[in-house]
């Protein structure tokens, strides 16, 4: 065998072995359609700030449901407390993400006299499952991705833990999982909603401040609220198109 | 408290006022080192290309040294990222599944292209040397010589022709590679700037000027480090000549004379790039203040308040103004230059620090602050990796590598 022949055969073997078997698999038209057809579900969320009392049940339920170490100082969802004082000053806090409720009168190392308060409210936060998620855009390995029904998920086996997605999220909802050492965030309890269940936080809320629904279904109660009532989203200026809608949002809420 | 052990970031982040619960200084010292090291690579390469492409003869000796030094720096450039990754063993996945919308994955591609250019250029510059060594060592006894001979013959890649025609072709190739290398080096560092500049969630980073600012300060830092390393090596050489008993080919005065000429020439280019870098940075600052968008209030409180010392005293004062004055005042001496260069590098480090850490100093709520306490005692792996000693390891690595590489590719001894 000449050197030329040997090199030719080596090349042929290399090319042939490089072709994976899946390359020969033909999809049926039905399969192909199913793969590209837009989903008929788009998960959306309603937060009613008028109803939230800051009990922290949602935060607790989320931590337990999603195996976020209970005492770790990070959380998939949290509740913020806002006090707007009569002099126009805003003070806010979220001790432990509001997990244990807001039982302390002290806020930001300050005890505020009730007569000084102009208004006070609680604002629950969670991943906004943006239509245009910056976290998906910046992930260098594609470990964070958006499903057809709009939920952004993270592949724990593929995330390299660079933190770029944490930096890119304008809402600060992402963090590193203390145990798995990969990026972590709220998934709208994807494992539950797929089975027709509600998210853990929605189930845990005694006041109905949180609701999840299908935005593509005009008869869904959540869709009806969004279509007929005045709702707002967080940080509209970033162009991320959040799909968590707020009732009673105040300009102080960032 | 169980918080500290479960969450390393909680160890070094101090929160003040209203900060979201998941907010911490996630990008710590290693992400400061990352653009610093990439910048040094780009700067060193640009310095070497000034001679190869534009034929600036006064930089000839510096060019060869800085090319090899940029190679040592290049190997270290991705190391801070590796130190920082929570899953370092998966670092390679960036190349398996590159996500082209991410600046980090694009950085990987540019980095590899750039590496190929640098390695190829070094090969063309030193091909004649490899061939000569391979021939000279042939038949010499001793296992060390045999190994060296083997290494040099491998390095020749079988191209033994060192005739005039072949060498002329080599020179042409060097010029082309150096020419392509300049934009790629700028691109490499521009991308490091883009990684920050494109993060719209961060009010401090979000500016299209960021890549350009990074490129300019990269060139400044690269030139300064090359000059400083060159001075240290030459001073060491002079010291050896003066103190050793054996006879040397050159006298300490010869070495000193050559050194000051080269340093004075290179310093001119450094000052030029320093002016460009500082102008851009100040332009950015003025522009932000002038436009004063919503985020300006918190940015101003960080820039003029919390980080005032870091930005105006350490970065602009000691890192820019003082060395600038030291370099432009007539009668430049080696000692004064060396001190000024160390300050310039410190200034660029502080610029990286103020961008990376300063960018995380305020909460996304715009109503709170975070302070980074750099871990000093390396009592845990995280405290080492993300602490002072981790940064020191990264900072010293290129010098160790250069020492090893210089044993085989002598950038300071060999003259064609």
XYZ file of C-alpha atoms in Angstrom:
670
model
C 0.000 0.000 0.000
C 1.416 3.338 -0.980
C 1.417 6.258 1.379
C -1.119 8.038 -0.798
C -3.505 5.039 -0.659
C -3.049 4.735 3.065
C -3.889 8.398 3.623
C -6.928 8.147 1.331
C -8.308 5.124 3.196
C -7.689 6.801 6.549
C -9.574 9.849 5.365
C -12.500 7.737 4.148
C -12.717 5.868 7.467
C -12.553 9.149 9.382
C -15.338 10.724 7.321
C -17.539 7.620 7.536
C -17.118 7.312 11.296
C -17.831 10.989 11.747
C -21.330 10.585 10.338
C -23.573 9.723 13.252
C -26.295 7.142 12.737
C -28.914 9.746 13.536
C -28.031 11.483 10.280
C -29.838 8.667 8.471
C -33.002 8.944 10.508
C -35.920 10.447 8.617
C -38.632 12.253 10.484
C -42.229 11.604 9.560
C -44.112 14.781 8.537
C -46.139 14.542 11.746
C -43.011 14.360 13.843
C -41.438 17.283 12.020
C -44.576 19.361 12.480
C -44.738 18.534 16.162
C -41.147 19.637 16.573
C -41.546 23.066 15.037
C -45.160 23.911 15.736
C -45.592 26.749 18.190
C -46.835 25.631 21.557
C -50.418 26.357 22.445
C -49.375 27.187 25.983
C -47.552 30.274 27.207
C -47.147 30.327 30.949
C -47.768 33.628 32.618
C -48.037 34.845 36.196
C -50.076 37.381 38.074
C -48.947 38.971 41.317
C -51.555 40.982 43.167
C -49.692 43.298 45.518
C -52.944 44.388 47.142
C -53.469 40.854 48.408
C -49.952 40.076 49.623
C -49.538 40.355 53.406
C -45.899 39.316 53.558
C -46.485 36.049 55.429
C -43.623 34.365 53.562
C -45.507 31.082 53.055
C -44.698 31.213 49.343
C -40.966 31.550 49.986
C -40.978 28.655 52.445
C -42.994 26.441 50.106
C -40.712 27.249 47.190
C -37.568 26.415 49.138
C -38.935 23.087 50.248
C -40.451 22.176 46.894
C -37.375 23.049 44.876
C -34.698 21.806 47.272
C -33.029 25.128 47.854
C -31.209 24.683 51.198
C -33.511 26.260 53.728
C -30.915 28.381 55.474
C -28.910 29.324 52.407
C -29.176 33.086 51.908
C -30.557 32.702 48.385
C -34.027 31.917 47.129
C -36.001 31.347 43.927
C -38.727 33.688 45.014
C -38.906 36.367 47.661
C -41.133 39.067 49.110
C -40.110 42.698 49.520
C -41.556 45.091 52.081
C -41.884 48.774 51.152
C -42.580 51.703 53.391
C -43.168 55.074 51.794
C -42.862 57.759 54.418
C -44.732 61.022 54.522
C -41.522 62.911 53.790
C -41.307 61.000 50.468
C -38.526 58.693 51.592
C -38.731 55.029 50.564
C -37.335 52.272 52.730
C -37.507 48.611 51.842
C -36.154 45.280 52.975
C -36.438 41.559 52.450
C -34.836 39.726 55.389
C -34.058 36.129 54.299
C -36.196 36.864 51.246
C -39.176 37.339 53.563
C -39.122 33.615 54.290
C -40.171 33.992 57.916
C -42.608 36.798 57.265
C -42.194 40.394 58.377
C -42.586 40.236 62.114
C -39.995 42.860 62.998
C -40.949 46.502 63.063
C -37.370 47.411 62.348
C -36.680 48.049 58.707
C -33.183 48.843 57.437
C -32.006 49.280 61.041
C -34.673 51.888 61.578
C -37.874 51.772 63.611
C -40.460 53.875 61.866
C -43.359 55.353 63.747
C -46.680 54.332 62.128
C -47.755 57.967 61.909
C -44.808 58.685 59.615
C -45.898 56.072 57.078
C -47.787 57.266 54.006
C -48.213 53.822 52.485
C -46.840 50.334 52.952
C -47.063 47.196 50.871
C -45.418 43.895 49.995
C -44.176 42.860 46.562
C -43.455 39.222 45.750
C -40.764 38.634 43.124
C -39.845 35.625 41.021
C -38.328 34.855 37.623
C -40.165 36.879 35.000
C -39.781 34.139 32.339
C -39.057 36.902 29.860
C -40.115 36.706 26.244
C -36.659 37.993 25.386
C -34.476 36.561 28.154
C -30.983 38.114 28.443
C -29.821 35.100 30.475
C -30.433 32.786 27.523
C -28.670 35.227 25.223
C -25.470 35.355 27.266
C -25.077 31.707 28.337
C -21.863 30.609 26.602
C -22.833 26.930 26.442
C -26.590 27.045 25.920
C -27.173 25.499 29.339
C -29.917 27.987 30.014
C -32.664 27.787 27.437
C -36.255 28.695 26.773
C -38.905 26.053 26.283
C -41.616 26.364 23.639
C -44.112 27.318 26.340
C -41.948 30.224 27.376
C -40.302 28.985 30.559
C -36.556 29.489 30.921
C -34.784 26.450 32.344
C -31.219 25.520 33.244
C -29.504 22.252 32.378
C -27.667 21.438 35.581
C -25.435 18.917 33.853
C -24.204 21.425 31.291
C -23.917 24.746 33.174
C -20.272 25.706 33.654
C -20.991 28.129 36.486
C -19.554 31.290 34.934
C -22.234 33.557 36.379
C -22.769 35.494 33.162
C -26.517 34.815 33.288
C -26.640 36.033 36.890
C -25.032 39.278 35.758
C -27.304 39.621 32.738
C -30.596 39.300 34.609
C -31.941 42.789 35.383
C -34.221 41.344 38.062
C -31.547 39.638 40.167
C -33.507 36.403 40.325
C -30.585 34.127 39.500
C -28.017 32.746 41.915
C -25.659 29.795 42.282
C -27.199 26.690 43.799
C -25.278 26.131 47.029
C -25.199 22.351 46.525
C -25.042 21.793 42.765
C -22.764 24.782 42.070
C -24.619 25.784 38.925
C -26.872 28.705 38.042
C -30.290 28.407 39.607
C -33.615 30.252 39.437
C -37.391 29.961 39.523
C -38.792 27.671 36.841
C -42.481 28.368 37.509
C -42.300 24.881 39.098
C -42.068 23.423 35.618
C -42.248 19.896 36.982
C -45.622 20.688 38.568
C -47.357 22.847 35.970
C -46.713 20.173 33.356
C -48.818 17.797 35.386
C -51.669 20.282 35.614
C -50.725 21.381 39.112
C -50.147 24.929 40.310
C -46.732 26.163 41.351
C -45.738 25.566 44.972
C -45.942 29.292 45.775
C -49.414 29.659 44.236
C -50.619 26.690 46.248
C -49.054 28.051 49.418
C -50.456 31.579 49.164
C -53.490 31.809 51.501
C -54.658 35.086 49.941
C -54.518 34.392 46.215
C -51.829 36.997 45.659
C -50.127 34.706 43.173
C -51.717 33.052 40.162
C -50.335 31.134 37.208
C -52.089 30.545 33.917
C -51.910 29.982 30.205
C -51.687 33.302 28.377
C -52.719 31.653 25.103
C -56.050 30.584 26.533
C -58.465 33.552 26.470
C -60.676 31.853 29.058
C -57.879 31.386 31.565
C -58.518 33.564 34.671
C -54.967 34.912 34.505
C -55.321 35.901 30.858
C -58.641 37.549 31.622
C -57.059 39.714 34.336
C -54.208 40.751 32.053
C -56.612 41.552 29.225
C -59.145 43.471 31.251
C -57.375 45.035 34.210
C -54.555 47.513 34.638
C -51.404 45.510 35.103
C -47.737 46.435 34.980
C -44.421 44.693 34.528
C -41.071 45.234 36.190
C -38.245 47.161 34.501
C -39.922 47.553 31.146
C -36.969 49.655 29.909
C -34.738 46.610 29.456
C -36.917 45.251 26.677
C -36.993 41.758 28.154
C -40.804 41.521 27.959
C -41.512 39.905 31.338
C -44.460 37.550 31.622
C -45.057 38.183 35.299
C -47.719 40.867 35.611
C -48.349 42.969 38.670
C -51.526 44.446 39.993
C -50.996 47.577 42.048
C -47.373 48.215 41.193
C -45.857 51.364 42.631
C -43.206 53.530 40.992
C -40.846 52.850 43.899
C -40.733 49.155 43.055
C -37.681 48.317 40.990
C -24.973 31.109 61.367
C -25.106 28.520 58.638
C -25.016 31.064 55.834
C -21.296 31.389 55.348
C -20.470 27.763 54.660
C -23.399 27.193 52.399
C -22.721 30.247 50.349
C -19.113 31.365 49.715
C -20.187 34.661 48.107
C -21.832 35.576 51.397
C -18.384 35.438 52.979
C -16.982 38.306 50.997
C -20.067 40.394 50.218
C -21.201 43.021 52.685
C -24.677 44.356 51.974
C -25.930 47.795 52.822
C -29.510 49.175 52.635
C -31.990 47.510 50.274
C -30.392 44.728 48.227
C -32.235 41.818 46.571
C -31.694 38.531 48.424
C -29.831 36.789 45.582
C -27.470 39.667 44.936
C -23.822 39.156 45.808
C -20.456 40.069 44.351
C -20.445 37.041 42.075
C -17.666 38.272 39.803
C -14.808 38.690 42.212
C -11.025 39.113 41.949
C -10.555 36.465 39.246
C -12.878 38.353 36.932
C -10.726 41.404 37.614
C -7.667 39.354 36.657
C -9.356 38.008 33.524
C -9.530 41.260 31.527
C -6.232 42.325 33.061
C -4.421 39.258 31.729
C -6.131 39.299 28.319
C -5.298 42.974 28.107
C -1.656 42.288 28.831
C -1.597 39.686 26.051
C -3.138 42.075 23.553
C -0.896 44.935 24.621
C 2.298 42.894 24.441
C 1.366 41.687 20.976
C 0.522 45.158 19.701
C 3.900 46.345 20.979
C 5.697 43.592 19.091
C 3.677 44.308 15.955
C 4.653 47.979 15.961
C 8.058 46.820 14.795
C 6.999 43.939 12.550
C 4.264 45.779 10.701
C 5.174 49.428 10.857
C 8.917 48.826 10.852
C 9.588 50.951 13.921
C 13.246 49.960 14.119
C 13.742 51.507 17.549
C 11.485 48.785 18.960
C 13.299 45.844 17.352
C 14.690 44.266 20.527
C 11.527 44.960 22.476
C 9.412 43.421 19.695
C 11.028 40.001 19.894
C 10.826 39.927 23.663
C 7.242 41.112 23.806
C 6.130 38.562 21.207
C 7.417 35.660 23.290
C 6.191 37.276 26.486
C 2.736 37.691 24.973
C 2.757 33.938 24.338
C 3.434 33.274 28.034
C 0.654 35.694 28.947
C -1.641 34.097 26.410
C -1.451 30.717 28.113
C -2.400 32.341 31.408
C -5.231 34.510 29.991
C -8.041 31.924 30.327
C -6.762 30.731 33.735
C -8.645 33.306 35.844
C -11.876 32.181 34.204
C -10.983 28.573 34.984
C -10.310 29.553 38.603
C -13.629 31.349 38.729
C -15.910 28.739 37.138
C -18.041 26.824 39.589
C -17.599 23.840 37.295
C -14.054 24.243 35.921
C -13.979 20.748 34.468
C -16.790 21.764 32.140
C -14.895 24.778 30.815
C -14.224 23.043 27.520
C -17.959 22.790 26.866
C -17.819 26.371 25.642
C -16.103 24.983 22.558
C -18.338 21.923 22.169
C -21.591 23.854 22.258
C -20.675 27.435 21.481
C -23.668 29.670 21.901
C -22.984 32.406 19.418
C -25.158 34.994 21.098
C -22.832 34.913 24.102
C -19.786 37.157 24.197
C -17.893 34.589 26.274
C -18.212 31.875 23.643
C -17.194 34.300 20.902
C -14.232 35.187 23.066
C -13.158 31.540 23.027
C -13.165 31.486 19.249
C -11.227 34.746 18.953
C -8.801 33.521 21.612
C -8.036 30.361 19.651
C -7.619 32.194 16.357
C -5.328 34.637 18.094
C -3.299 31.824 19.701
C -2.731 30.303 16.277
C -1.473 33.636 14.951
C 0.919 34.168 17.870
C 2.302 30.620 17.773
C 2.751 30.754 13.998
C 4.442 34.120 14.155
C 6.830 32.926 16.853
C 7.593 29.907 14.713
C 8.482 32.068 11.708
C 10.593 34.410 13.824
C 12.537 31.546 15.386
C 12.583 28.989 12.570
C 16.158 29.835 11.635
C 17.183 29.470 15.265
C 15.439 26.101 15.575
C 17.210 24.803 12.474
C 20.592 26.086 13.658
C 20.128 24.531 17.089
C 18.943 21.263 15.661
C 22.036 21.054 13.426
C 24.465 22.265 16.099
C 23.226 19.765 18.676
C 23.346 16.801 16.324
C 25.799 14.178 17.517
C 26.497 15.925 20.833
C 26.679 13.576 23.760
C 24.500 13.586 26.840
C 20.831 12.877 27.311
C 20.056 16.580 27.779
C 21.540 17.458 24.428
C 19.726 14.580 22.696
C 16.424 15.686 24.157
C 17.088 19.277 23.194
C 18.078 18.193 19.706
C 14.875 16.186 19.415
C 12.808 19.140 20.595
C 14.426 21.565 18.178
C 14.111 19.192 15.236
C 10.407 18.768 16.052
C 10.075 22.555 16.310
C 11.544 22.981 12.822
C 8.556 20.973 11.521
C 10.885 19.580 8.885
C 11.518 22.951 7.274
C 15.307 23.041 7.267
C 15.812 25.483 4.410
C 17.452 28.588 5.844
C 18.604 29.984 2.549
C 18.146 33.677 1.866
C 15.047 33.100 -0.226
C 13.373 31.008 2.452
C 14.208 33.506 5.189
C 12.826 36.306 3.072
C 9.582 34.363 2.822
C 9.604 33.929 6.608
C 9.923 37.682 7.073
C 7.014 38.281 4.745
C 4.918 35.771 6.661
C 5.819 37.478 9.951
C 4.711 40.822 8.587
C 1.397 39.409 7.362
C 0.755 37.565 10.623
C 1.627 40.591 12.736
C -0.649 42.658 10.523
C -3.585 40.289 10.960
C -2.653 39.935 14.624
C -3.207 43.590 15.490
C -6.943 43.659 14.728
C -7.374 40.168 16.179
C -5.570 41.221 19.387
C -7.781 44.294 19.588
C -10.776 42.113 18.867
C -9.714 39.710 21.607
C -9.644 42.442 24.135
C -12.533 44.320 22.634
C -14.531 41.182 23.306
C -13.434 41.156 26.938
C -14.833 44.684 27.068
C -17.921 43.566 25.190
C -18.563 40.898 27.839
C -19.161 43.761 30.258
C -20.402 46.469 27.902
C -23.230 44.299 26.602
C -24.710 43.510 30.016
C -27.713 45.777 29.847
C -28.720 44.881 33.386
C -25.676 46.682 34.748
C -25.826 50.451 34.647
C -22.077 50.932 35.012
C -21.015 48.426 32.376
C -23.672 49.226 29.811
C -21.837 51.492 27.384
C -20.707 50.917 23.801
C -17.450 52.638 24.763
C -16.517 49.742 27.022
C -14.731 47.616 24.353
C -12.729 50.619 23.131
C -11.821 51.701 26.653
C -10.671 48.158 27.338
C -8.562 47.981 24.177
C -6.735 51.220 24.935
C -5.996 50.370 28.537
C -4.976 46.880 27.411
C -2.330 48.294 25.113
C -1.147 50.591 27.896
C -0.872 47.720 30.379
C 0.806 45.384 27.868
C 3.443 47.911 26.865
C 4.082 48.856 30.496
C 4.468 45.262 31.619
C 6.804 44.405 28.734
C 8.942 47.432 29.511
C 9.039 46.711 33.213
C 9.905 43.048 32.715
C 12.569 44.045 30.208
C 14.065 46.501 32.698
C 14.072 43.932 35.496
C 15.771 41.352 33.268
C 18.372 43.844 32.025
C 19.079 45.135 35.526
C 19.549 41.558 36.651
C 21.916 40.999 33.750
C 23.930 44.090 34.698
C 24.050 42.911 38.268
C 25.289 39.483 37.156
C 27.974 41.039 34.951
C 29.177 43.237 37.772
C 29.222 40.556 40.439
C 30.325 37.389 38.610
C 33.952 36.497 38.042
C 33.602 34.986 34.578
C 34.068 37.209 31.553
C 31.010 38.409 29.640
C 30.667 39.375 25.986
C 29.291 42.774 26.965
C 29.989 45.183 29.773
C 27.414 46.406 32.234
C 27.717 49.870 30.678
C 26.844 48.472 27.221
C 23.749 46.750 28.588
C 22.720 49.896 30.458
C 23.208 52.093 27.384
C 21.140 49.852 25.146
C 18.505 49.588 27.818
C 17.907 53.314 28.376
C 17.678 54.037 24.630
C 15.092 51.342 24.107
C 13.107 52.304 27.175
C 13.020 55.982 26.209
C 11.756 55.103 22.745
C 9.102 52.714 23.984
C 7.977 55.157 26.670
C 6.949 57.605 23.929
C 4.466 55.091 22.530
C 3.250 54.262 26.016
C 2.499 57.900 26.787
C 0.576 58.188 23.507
C -1.644 55.237 24.335
C -2.083 56.471 27.901
C -3.517 59.735 26.605
C -5.979 57.851 24.397
C -7.025 55.539 27.245
C -7.606 58.250 29.810
C -9.444 60.476 27.314
C -11.931 57.707 26.586
C -12.493 56.944 30.251
C -13.102 60.570 31.126
C -15.376 60.944 28.102
C -17.449 58.056 29.406
C -17.678 59.609 32.856
C -18.615 63.048 31.522
C -21.186 61.558 29.157
C -22.890 59.647 31.953
C -23.052 62.732 34.148
C -24.290 64.905 31.303
C -27.044 62.552 30.155
C -27.886 61.587 33.763
C -30.343 58.799 33.044
C -32.214 57.092 35.878
C -29.223 55.005 36.958
C -26.957 58.046 37.282
C -28.084 58.796 40.824
C -26.804 55.479 42.178
C -23.776 55.507 39.867
C -22.813 58.949 41.081
C -23.086 57.852 44.693
C -20.734 54.950 43.929
C -18.281 56.860 41.719
C -18.027 60.050 43.773
C -18.824 58.513 47.133
C -18.198 54.894 47.972
C -15.487 54.250 45.359
C -13.963 57.733 45.344
C -10.590 56.617 46.702
C -10.397 53.600 44.378
C -11.310 55.608 41.292
C -9.912 59.101 41.726
C -6.992 58.587 44.092
C -5.723 55.122 43.227
C -6.730 54.731 39.570
C -6.565 58.243 38.138
C -4.132 59.773 40.626
C -1.528 57.098 41.292
C -2.249 54.966 38.222
C -2.526 57.647 35.533
C -1.547 61.178 36.471
C 1.544 60.478 38.548
C 3.198 58.018 36.113
C 2.238 60.274 33.199
C 4.084 63.172 34.781
C 7.011 60.927 35.668
C 7.309 59.752 32.079
C 7.016 63.148 30.390
C 9.334 65.139 32.668
C 12.710 65.313 30.846
C 15.779 63.384 31.971
C 14.100 59.996 32.164
C 16.078 57.455 34.170
C 15.638 53.711 34.375
C 14.676 53.857 38.029
C 12.068 56.539 37.470
C 10.685 54.694 34.448
C 10.446 51.424 36.369
C 8.546 53.111 39.167
C 6.223 54.843 36.699
C 5.599 51.569 34.838
C 4.691 49.755 38.037
C 2.215 52.554 38.749
C 0.771 52.316 35.228
C 0.148 48.583 35.644
C -1.364 49.251 39.048
C -3.565 51.912 37.442
C -4.852 49.470 34.826
C -5.465 46.875 37.517
C -7.468 49.452 39.457
C -9.414 50.336 36.311
C -10.370 46.656 35.917
C -11.183 46.481 39.611
C -13.362 49.581 39.502
C -15.223 48.296 36.464
C -15.753 44.717 37.656
C -16.204 45.242 41.384
C -17.548 48.791 41.068
C -20.154 47.527 38.623
C -21.472 45.220 41.305
C -21.208 47.744 44.114
C -24.812 48.823 43.748
C -27.969 46.784 43.880
C -30.266 46.295 40.909
C -32.871 47.801 43.199
C -30.905 51.088 42.888
C -31.518 51.447 46.606
C -28.659 49.492 48.169
C -24.965 48.754 47.999
C -22.594 45.844 48.165
C -19.007 45.870 49.288
C -16.427 43.253 48.376
C -14.013 42.130 51.091
C -11.351 40.209 49.264
C -10.681 36.890 51.059
C -7.104 36.898 52.238
C -6.525 33.752 54.271
C -6.978 30.773 51.922
C -8.694 28.526 54.461
C -11.099 27.067 51.903
C -10.723 26.350 48.194
C -13.162 29.149 47.396
C -11.295 31.586 49.619
C -8.090 30.676 47.787
C -9.514 30.739 44.266
C -11.459 33.938 44.716
C -9.009 35.579 47.067
C -5.694 37.366 47.192
C -3.546 34.270 46.761
C -5.561 33.048 43.790
C -4.952 36.386 42.090
C -1.282 36.263 43.040
C -0.974 32.790 41.500
C -2.441 34.095 38.255
C -0.237 37.192 38.356
C 2.985 35.219 38.793
C 2.157 32.435 36.353
C 3.212 34.258 33.133
C 6.652 35.014 34.546
C 7.247 31.359 35.401
C 6.032 30.332 31.968
C 8.176 32.961 30.264
C 11.218 31.709 32.158
C 10.589 28.175 30.875
C 9.740 29.253 27.308
C 12.755 31.546 27.180
C 15.008 28.558 27.827
C 14.006 27.176 24.420
C 13.040 30.323 22.574
C 15.533 32.889 23.830
C 13.872 36.200 23.152
C 16.528 38.248 24.905
C 19.781 36.593 23.898
C 19.418 35.580 20.320
C 20.272 38.066 17.596
C 19.856 37.278 13.937
